[in-house]
XYZ file of C-alpha atoms in Angstrom:
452
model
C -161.419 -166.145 -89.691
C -160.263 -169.734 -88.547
C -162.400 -173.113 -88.308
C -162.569 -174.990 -84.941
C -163.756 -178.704 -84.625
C -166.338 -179.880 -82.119
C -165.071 -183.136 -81.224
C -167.377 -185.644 -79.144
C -165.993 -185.032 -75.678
C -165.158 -187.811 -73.335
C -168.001 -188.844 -71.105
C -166.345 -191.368 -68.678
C -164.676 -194.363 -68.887
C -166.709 -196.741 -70.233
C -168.451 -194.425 -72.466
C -167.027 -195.267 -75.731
C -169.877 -193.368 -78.157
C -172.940 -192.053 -78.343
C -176.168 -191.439 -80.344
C -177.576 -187.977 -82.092
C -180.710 -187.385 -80.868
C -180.865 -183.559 -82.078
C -179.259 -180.403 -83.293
C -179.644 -177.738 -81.646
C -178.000 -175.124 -84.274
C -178.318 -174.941 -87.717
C -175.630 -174.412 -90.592
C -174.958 -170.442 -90.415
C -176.519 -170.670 -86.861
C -174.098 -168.484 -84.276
C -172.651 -170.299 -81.125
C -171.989 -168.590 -77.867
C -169.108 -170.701 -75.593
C -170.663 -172.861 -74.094
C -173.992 -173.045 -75.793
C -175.108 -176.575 -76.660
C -175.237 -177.187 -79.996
C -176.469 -181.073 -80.048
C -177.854 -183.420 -77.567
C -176.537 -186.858 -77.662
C -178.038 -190.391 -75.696
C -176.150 -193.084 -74.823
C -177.461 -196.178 -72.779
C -179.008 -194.806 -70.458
C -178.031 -191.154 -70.266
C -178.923 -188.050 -72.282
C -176.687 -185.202 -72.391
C -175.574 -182.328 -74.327
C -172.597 -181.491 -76.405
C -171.543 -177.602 -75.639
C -169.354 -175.323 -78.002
C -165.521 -174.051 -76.728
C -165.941 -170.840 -78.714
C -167.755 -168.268 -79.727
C -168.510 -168.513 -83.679
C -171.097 -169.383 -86.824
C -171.729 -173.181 -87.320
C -170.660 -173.900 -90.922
C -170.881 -177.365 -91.145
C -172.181 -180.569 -89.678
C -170.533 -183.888 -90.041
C -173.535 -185.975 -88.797
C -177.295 -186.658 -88.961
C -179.668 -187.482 -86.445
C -179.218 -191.003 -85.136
C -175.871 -191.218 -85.944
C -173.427 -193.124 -83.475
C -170.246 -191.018 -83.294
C -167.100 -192.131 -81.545
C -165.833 -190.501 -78.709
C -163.171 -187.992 -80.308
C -164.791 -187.804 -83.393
C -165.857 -184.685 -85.263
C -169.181 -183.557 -85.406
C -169.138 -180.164 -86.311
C -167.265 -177.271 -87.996
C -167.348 -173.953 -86.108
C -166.318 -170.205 -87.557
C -164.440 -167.678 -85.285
C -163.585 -164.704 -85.652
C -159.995 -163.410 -85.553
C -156.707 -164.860 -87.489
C -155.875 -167.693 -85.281
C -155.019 -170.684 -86.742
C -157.145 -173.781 -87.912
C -157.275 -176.586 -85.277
C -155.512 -178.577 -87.987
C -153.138 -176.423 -88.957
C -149.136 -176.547 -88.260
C -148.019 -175.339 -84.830
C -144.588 -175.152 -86.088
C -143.126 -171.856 -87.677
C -140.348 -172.520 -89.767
C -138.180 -169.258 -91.729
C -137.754 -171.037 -94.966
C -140.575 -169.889 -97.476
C -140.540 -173.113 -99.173
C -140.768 -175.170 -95.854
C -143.859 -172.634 -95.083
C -145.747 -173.524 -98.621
C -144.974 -177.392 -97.561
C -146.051 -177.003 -94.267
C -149.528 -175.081 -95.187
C -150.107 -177.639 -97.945
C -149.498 -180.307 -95.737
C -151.778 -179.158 -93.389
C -154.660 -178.648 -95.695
C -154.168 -181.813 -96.933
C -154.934 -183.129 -93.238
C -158.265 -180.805 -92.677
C -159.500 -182.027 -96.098
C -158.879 -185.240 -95.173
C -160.408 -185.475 -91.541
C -163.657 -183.983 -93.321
C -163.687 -186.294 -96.073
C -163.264 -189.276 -93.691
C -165.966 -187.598 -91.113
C -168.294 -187.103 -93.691
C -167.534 -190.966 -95.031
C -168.365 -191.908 -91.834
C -171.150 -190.156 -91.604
C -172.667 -191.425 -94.900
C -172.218 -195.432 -93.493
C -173.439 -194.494 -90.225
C -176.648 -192.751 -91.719
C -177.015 -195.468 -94.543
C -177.903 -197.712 -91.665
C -180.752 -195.070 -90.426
C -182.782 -195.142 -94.259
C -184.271 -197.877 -93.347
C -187.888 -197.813 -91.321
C -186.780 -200.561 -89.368
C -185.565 -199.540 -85.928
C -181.911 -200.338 -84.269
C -180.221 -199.513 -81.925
C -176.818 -197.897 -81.575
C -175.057 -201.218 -80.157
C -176.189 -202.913 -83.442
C -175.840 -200.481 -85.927
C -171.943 -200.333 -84.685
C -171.405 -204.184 -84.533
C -172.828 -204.111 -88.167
C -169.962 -201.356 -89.284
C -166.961 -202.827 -87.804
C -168.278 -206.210 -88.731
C -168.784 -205.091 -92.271
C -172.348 -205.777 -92.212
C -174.266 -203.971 -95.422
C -177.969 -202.441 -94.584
C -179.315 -205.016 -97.067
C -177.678 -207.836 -94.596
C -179.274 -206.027 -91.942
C -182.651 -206.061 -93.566
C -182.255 -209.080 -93.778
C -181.551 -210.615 -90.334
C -184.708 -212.021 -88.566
C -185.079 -210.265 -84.884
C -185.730 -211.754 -81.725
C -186.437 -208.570 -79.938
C -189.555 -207.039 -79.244
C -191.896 -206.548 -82.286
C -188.743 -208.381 -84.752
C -186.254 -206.072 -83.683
C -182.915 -207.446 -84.434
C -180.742 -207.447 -81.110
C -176.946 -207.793 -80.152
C -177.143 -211.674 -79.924
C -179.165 -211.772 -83.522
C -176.293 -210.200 -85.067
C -173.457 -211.543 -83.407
C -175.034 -215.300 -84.389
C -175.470 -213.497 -88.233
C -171.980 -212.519 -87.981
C -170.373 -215.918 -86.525
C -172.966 -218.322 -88.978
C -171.326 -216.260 -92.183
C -167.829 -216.126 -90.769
C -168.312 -220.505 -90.016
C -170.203 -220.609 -93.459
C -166.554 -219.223 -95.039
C -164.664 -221.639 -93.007
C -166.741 -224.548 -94.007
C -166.788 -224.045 -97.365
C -162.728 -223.620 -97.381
C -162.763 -227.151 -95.248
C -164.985 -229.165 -97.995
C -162.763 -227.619 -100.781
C -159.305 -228.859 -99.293
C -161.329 -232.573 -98.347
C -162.045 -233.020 -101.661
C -158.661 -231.549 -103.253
C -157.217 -234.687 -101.442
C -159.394 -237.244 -102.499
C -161.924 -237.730 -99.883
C -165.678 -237.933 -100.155
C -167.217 -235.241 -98.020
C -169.909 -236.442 -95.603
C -173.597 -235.464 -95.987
C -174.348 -232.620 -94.201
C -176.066 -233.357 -90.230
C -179.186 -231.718 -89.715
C -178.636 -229.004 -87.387
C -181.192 -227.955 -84.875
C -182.926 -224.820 -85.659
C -184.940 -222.447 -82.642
C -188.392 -223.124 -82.337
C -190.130 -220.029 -84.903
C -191.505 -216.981 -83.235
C -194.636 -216.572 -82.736
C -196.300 -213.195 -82.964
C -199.544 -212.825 -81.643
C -201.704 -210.265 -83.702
C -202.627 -207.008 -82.052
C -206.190 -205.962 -82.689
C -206.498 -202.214 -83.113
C -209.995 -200.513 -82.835
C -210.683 -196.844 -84.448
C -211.113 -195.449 -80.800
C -207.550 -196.782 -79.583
C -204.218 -194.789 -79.485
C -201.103 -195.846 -80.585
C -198.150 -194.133 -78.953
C -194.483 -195.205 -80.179
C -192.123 -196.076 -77.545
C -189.738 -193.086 -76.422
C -186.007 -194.178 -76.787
C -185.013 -194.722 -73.028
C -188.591 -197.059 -73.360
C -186.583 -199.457 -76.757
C -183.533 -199.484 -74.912
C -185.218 -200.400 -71.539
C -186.955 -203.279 -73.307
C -184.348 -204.402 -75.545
C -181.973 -204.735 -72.271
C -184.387 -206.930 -70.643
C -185.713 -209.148 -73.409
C -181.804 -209.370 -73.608
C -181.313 -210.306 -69.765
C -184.169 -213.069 -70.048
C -182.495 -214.639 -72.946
C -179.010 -214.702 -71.329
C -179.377 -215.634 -67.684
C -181.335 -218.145 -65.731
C -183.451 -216.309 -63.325
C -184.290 -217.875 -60.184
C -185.805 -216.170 -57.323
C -185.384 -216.621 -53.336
C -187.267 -214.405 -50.543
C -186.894 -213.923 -47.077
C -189.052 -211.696 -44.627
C -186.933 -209.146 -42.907
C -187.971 -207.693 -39.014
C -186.644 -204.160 -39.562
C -189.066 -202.892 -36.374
C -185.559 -201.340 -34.862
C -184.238 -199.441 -38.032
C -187.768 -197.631 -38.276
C -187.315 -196.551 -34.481
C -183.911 -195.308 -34.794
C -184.658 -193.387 -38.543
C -187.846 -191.647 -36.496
C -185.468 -190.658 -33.668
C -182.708 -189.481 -36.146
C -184.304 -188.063 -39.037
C -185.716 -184.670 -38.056
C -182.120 -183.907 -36.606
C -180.152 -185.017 -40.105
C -182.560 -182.558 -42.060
C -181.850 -179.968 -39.989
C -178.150 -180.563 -39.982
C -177.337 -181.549 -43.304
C -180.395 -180.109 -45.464
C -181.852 -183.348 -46.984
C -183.799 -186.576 -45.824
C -182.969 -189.306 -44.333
C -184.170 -192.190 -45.712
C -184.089 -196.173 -45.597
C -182.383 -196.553 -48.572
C -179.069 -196.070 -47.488
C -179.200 -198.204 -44.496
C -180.443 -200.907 -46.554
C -177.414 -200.162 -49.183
C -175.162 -200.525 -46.433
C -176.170 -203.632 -45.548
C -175.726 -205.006 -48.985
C -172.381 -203.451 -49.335
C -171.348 -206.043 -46.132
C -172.902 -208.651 -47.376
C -171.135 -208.495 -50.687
C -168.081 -208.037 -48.903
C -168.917 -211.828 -47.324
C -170.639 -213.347 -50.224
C -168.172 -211.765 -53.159
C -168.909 -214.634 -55.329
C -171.790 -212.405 -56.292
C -170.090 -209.749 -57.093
C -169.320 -211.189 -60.728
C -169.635 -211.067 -64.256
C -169.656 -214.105 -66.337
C -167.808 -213.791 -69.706
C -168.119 -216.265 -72.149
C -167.204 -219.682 -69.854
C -165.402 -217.853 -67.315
C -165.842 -215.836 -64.121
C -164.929 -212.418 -63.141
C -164.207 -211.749 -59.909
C -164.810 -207.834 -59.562
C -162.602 -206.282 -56.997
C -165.140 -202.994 -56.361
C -168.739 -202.934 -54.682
C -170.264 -200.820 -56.892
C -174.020 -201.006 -56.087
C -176.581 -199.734 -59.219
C -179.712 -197.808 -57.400
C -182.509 -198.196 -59.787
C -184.599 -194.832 -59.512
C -187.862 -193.813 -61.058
C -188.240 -191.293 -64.028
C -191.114 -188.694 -63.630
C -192.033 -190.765 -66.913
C -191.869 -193.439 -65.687
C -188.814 -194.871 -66.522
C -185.658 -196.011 -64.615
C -182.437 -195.254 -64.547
C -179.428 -197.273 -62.319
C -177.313 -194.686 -61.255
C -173.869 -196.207 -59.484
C -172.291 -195.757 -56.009
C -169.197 -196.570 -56.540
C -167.079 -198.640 -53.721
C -169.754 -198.657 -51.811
C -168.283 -200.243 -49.008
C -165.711 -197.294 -47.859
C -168.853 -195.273 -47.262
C -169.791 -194.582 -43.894
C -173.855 -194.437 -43.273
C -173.652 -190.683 -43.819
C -171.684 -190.581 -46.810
C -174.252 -193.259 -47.916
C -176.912 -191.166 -47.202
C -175.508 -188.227 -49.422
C -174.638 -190.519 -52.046
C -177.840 -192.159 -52.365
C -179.497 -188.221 -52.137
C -177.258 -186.802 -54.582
C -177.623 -188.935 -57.061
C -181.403 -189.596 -56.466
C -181.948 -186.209 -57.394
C -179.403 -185.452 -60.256
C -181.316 -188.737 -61.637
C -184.753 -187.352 -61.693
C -183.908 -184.037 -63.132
C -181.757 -185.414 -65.909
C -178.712 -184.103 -64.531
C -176.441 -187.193 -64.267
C -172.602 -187.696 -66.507
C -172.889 -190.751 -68.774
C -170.375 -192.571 -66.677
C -172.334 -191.837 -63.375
C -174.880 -195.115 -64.629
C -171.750 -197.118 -66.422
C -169.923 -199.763 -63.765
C -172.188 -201.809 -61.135
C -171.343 -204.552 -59.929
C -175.037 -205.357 -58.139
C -178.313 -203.648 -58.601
C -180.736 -202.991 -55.768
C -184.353 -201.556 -56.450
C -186.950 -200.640 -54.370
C -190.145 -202.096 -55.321
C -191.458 -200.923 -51.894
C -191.900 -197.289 -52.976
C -195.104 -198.542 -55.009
C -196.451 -200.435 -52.381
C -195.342 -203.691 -53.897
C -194.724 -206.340 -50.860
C -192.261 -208.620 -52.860
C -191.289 -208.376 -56.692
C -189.348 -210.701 -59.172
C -186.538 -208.282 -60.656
C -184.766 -208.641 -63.850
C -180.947 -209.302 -63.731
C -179.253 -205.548 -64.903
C -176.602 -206.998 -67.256
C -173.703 -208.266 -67.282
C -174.361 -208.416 -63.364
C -175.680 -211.618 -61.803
C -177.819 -210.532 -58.986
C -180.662 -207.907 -58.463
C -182.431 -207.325 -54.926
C -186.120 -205.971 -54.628
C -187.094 -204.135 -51.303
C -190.396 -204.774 -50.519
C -192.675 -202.095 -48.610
C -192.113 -202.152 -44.991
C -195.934 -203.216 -42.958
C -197.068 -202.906 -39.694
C -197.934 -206.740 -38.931
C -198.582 -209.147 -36.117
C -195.847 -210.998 -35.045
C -195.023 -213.987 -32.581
C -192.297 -212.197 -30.511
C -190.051 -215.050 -28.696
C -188.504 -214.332 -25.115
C -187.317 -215.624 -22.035
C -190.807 -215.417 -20.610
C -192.387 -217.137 -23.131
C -194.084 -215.628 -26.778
C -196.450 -213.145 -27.198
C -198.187 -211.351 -30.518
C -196.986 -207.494 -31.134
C -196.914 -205.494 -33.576
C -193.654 -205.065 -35.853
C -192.721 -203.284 -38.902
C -191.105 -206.289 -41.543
C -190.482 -206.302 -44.922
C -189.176 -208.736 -47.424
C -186.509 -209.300 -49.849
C -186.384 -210.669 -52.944
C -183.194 -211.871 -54.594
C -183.200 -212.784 -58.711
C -179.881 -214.372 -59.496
C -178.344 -216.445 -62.377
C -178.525 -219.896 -61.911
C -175.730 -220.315 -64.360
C -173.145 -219.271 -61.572
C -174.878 -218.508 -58.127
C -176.842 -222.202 -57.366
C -179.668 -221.899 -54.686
C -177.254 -222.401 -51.312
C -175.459 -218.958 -52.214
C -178.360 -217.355 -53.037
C -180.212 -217.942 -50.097
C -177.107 -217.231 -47.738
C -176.854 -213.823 -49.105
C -180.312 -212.149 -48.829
C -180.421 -214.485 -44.847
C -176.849 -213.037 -43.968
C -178.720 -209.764 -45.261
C -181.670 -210.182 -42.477
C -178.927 -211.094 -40.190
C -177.631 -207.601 -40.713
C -180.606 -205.675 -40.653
C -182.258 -207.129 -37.933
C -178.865 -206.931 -35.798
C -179.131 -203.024 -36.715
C -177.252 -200.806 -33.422
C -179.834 -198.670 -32.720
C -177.063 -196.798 -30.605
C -175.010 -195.710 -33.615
C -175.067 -191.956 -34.759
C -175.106 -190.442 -37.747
């Protein structure tokens, strides 16, 4: 019999690590390849962590909630046959002596990765007694920042109902590590003889305020799925960190919806799937990028980064209700029919669950369509660390003046607007506006003699 390791497998990228939302198998539990043994969440993404072989789980390095590396161990699993361990030496050597070494050695290592998994484990899960909720991101900045769970108790959230949020502990973190440095200052002043100064009153946030929720015997009180915390802890987050300002401009799309009736029956029979607006209007914003790419940043800290890549975040509907961005990456190499498959593909791997971690990790700019409700116009909320979101607003059948060389006249056209949220930190209202008008520009300029 030899012992395999299920390592956390590499999910992209940008995924670094990822939560344990369940086991699937038990201790003394048998594994077929390629059986899932745990399901894992990161962000924005749940997914499942399958077995290599076929074999008897005999030990679990990790509990439920846990954040685990990418890499990392998670599991122990039992094979049959006399292969060796996955720690074991690959190197056969003819003296005995050498062998003993080698096998000792070895041993040595296995007991060692355990004890070290299983160390890990016991910090990570230390952080998951307590009844107050956190999420992965700051359960990790409180381990590598040597944060104990009585700190963390401690720590006075900002998040919704107290929760303590990345910017609560990073400001814990940074006040302790200046309270160190402070105190090490007035101890060398006054080793030389001078009289420290009386401490300045420093400004402290206005207090939170929460507003007590009555609860009658008749109502229900559901708790919040996971994807739900994370959803809202993102966008308290986004509120707190960027200056949302708003413009809107009403778009005259009467020629796209002629030329997507004249098309669309023909694509479907052709290439199997719909053809919708979406990717005409993600095309659009793909050139417009391309002219405006000052928002096509991320600000870090006083500086601006210039990101060489379109890659536009699609925000898509959950069947409960949730969203999920999913990312089309370099979005401007894409003709309008690889558009169109993009934006289908990954439409549909979103709503069955079926999308890689990395698939939602990357965008540059985040368009959602607020239309698909019936929603004429809607104020979106920046998707961090981006610094511009567009809403498309349903598209209406309304009267319009219609200017031409004759003279004006009221028809009937099918317009729609935009909305554009932005930062005000680092897109002021001139570049904002330009974009969603060079936008209309686009759209309104549509060749209704292209094919597809």
């Amino acid at each position: 019999m030899a012992k395999k390791e299920l390592k956390l497998p590499k999910m992209g990228e940008s995924v670094a690590e990822a939560t344990i939302t369940s086991w699937l198998k038990e201790v003394g539990d048998s594994i077929e390849a390629d059986e899932a043994v745990l399901e894992i969440a990161t962000d924005k993404v749940d997914s499942e962590v399958p077995s290599e072989y076929d074999g008897v789980l005999v030990e679990k390095l990790f509990e439920v909630d846990d954040v685990v590396k990418v890499g990392e161990v998670v599991a122990i699993i039992e094979v049959d046959g006399d292969g060796e361990d996955d720690d074991a030496s690959d190197e056969t050597e003819t003296d005995v002596t050498a062998e003993t070494k080698a096998a000792e050695e070895a041993a040595s290592m296995v007991e060692e990765s355990v004890n070290q998994a299983k160390t890990t484990a016991d910090s990570a899960s230390s952080y998951s007694d307590s009844k107050r909720f956190y999420s992965p991101l700051v359960k990790n900045i409180a381990r590598q920042e040597n944060v104990s769970p009585e700190e963390l108790e401690s720590i006075k959230g900002t998040g919704l109902d107290d929760r303590v949020t990345k910017d609560d502990i990073l400001a814990y973190v940074k006040d302790k590590k200046d309270g160190a440095s402070t105190s090490q200052k007035t101890r060398t002043e006054t080793s030389l003889g001078e009289t420290p100064s009386a401490p300045q009153a420093k400004a402290s946030p206005a207090p939170k305020v929460n507003t007590p929720v009555n609860i009658n015997a008749e109502d229900e009180v559901i708790e919040m799925s996971r994807m739900g915390k994370l959803i809202s802890s993102h966008m308290i987050a986004s509120t707190q960190t960027s200056a949302h300002v708003q413009s809107f401009i009403e778009v005259d799309v009467t020629n796209i919806w002629n030329w997507r009736n004249k098309h669309k029956n023909a694509f479907q029979k052709r290439e199997g799937e719909k053809l919708t607006f979406t990717p005409i209007f993600m095309e659009a914003v793909a050139k417009t990028i391309k002219d405006f790419p000052k928002i096509n940043i991320s600000v870090d800290g006083d500086k601006i980064v210039m990101k060489k890549h379109i890659n536009l975040g699609m925000a898509a509907a959950l069947p409960d209700g949730n969203l999920i961005v999913p990312v089309i990456r370099d979005a401007d190499q894409l003709n309008l029919l690889g558009m169109a498959k993009k934006v289908n593909d990954l439409a549909g791997r979103a709503r069955n669950g079926k999308l890689k971690p990395d698939e939602t990790q990357g965008g540059t700019y985040t368009v959602t369509n607020v239309g698909t409700f019936g929603s004429v116009m809607g104020t979106p909320i920046i998707n961090q660390p981006q610094v511009g979101i567009l809403a498309l607003g349903a598209i209406r059948k309304v009267p319009a003046v219609i200017e031409t060389p004759e003279g004006d006249f009221i028809g009937i056209r099918h317009k729609m607007f935009l909305s554009h949220s932005y930062d005000h930190r680092v897109v002021n209202g001139a570049l904002g506006g330009q974009f969603i008008q060079r936008m209309k520009e686009y759209l309104e300029n549509f060749d209704t003699e292209r094919s597809i």
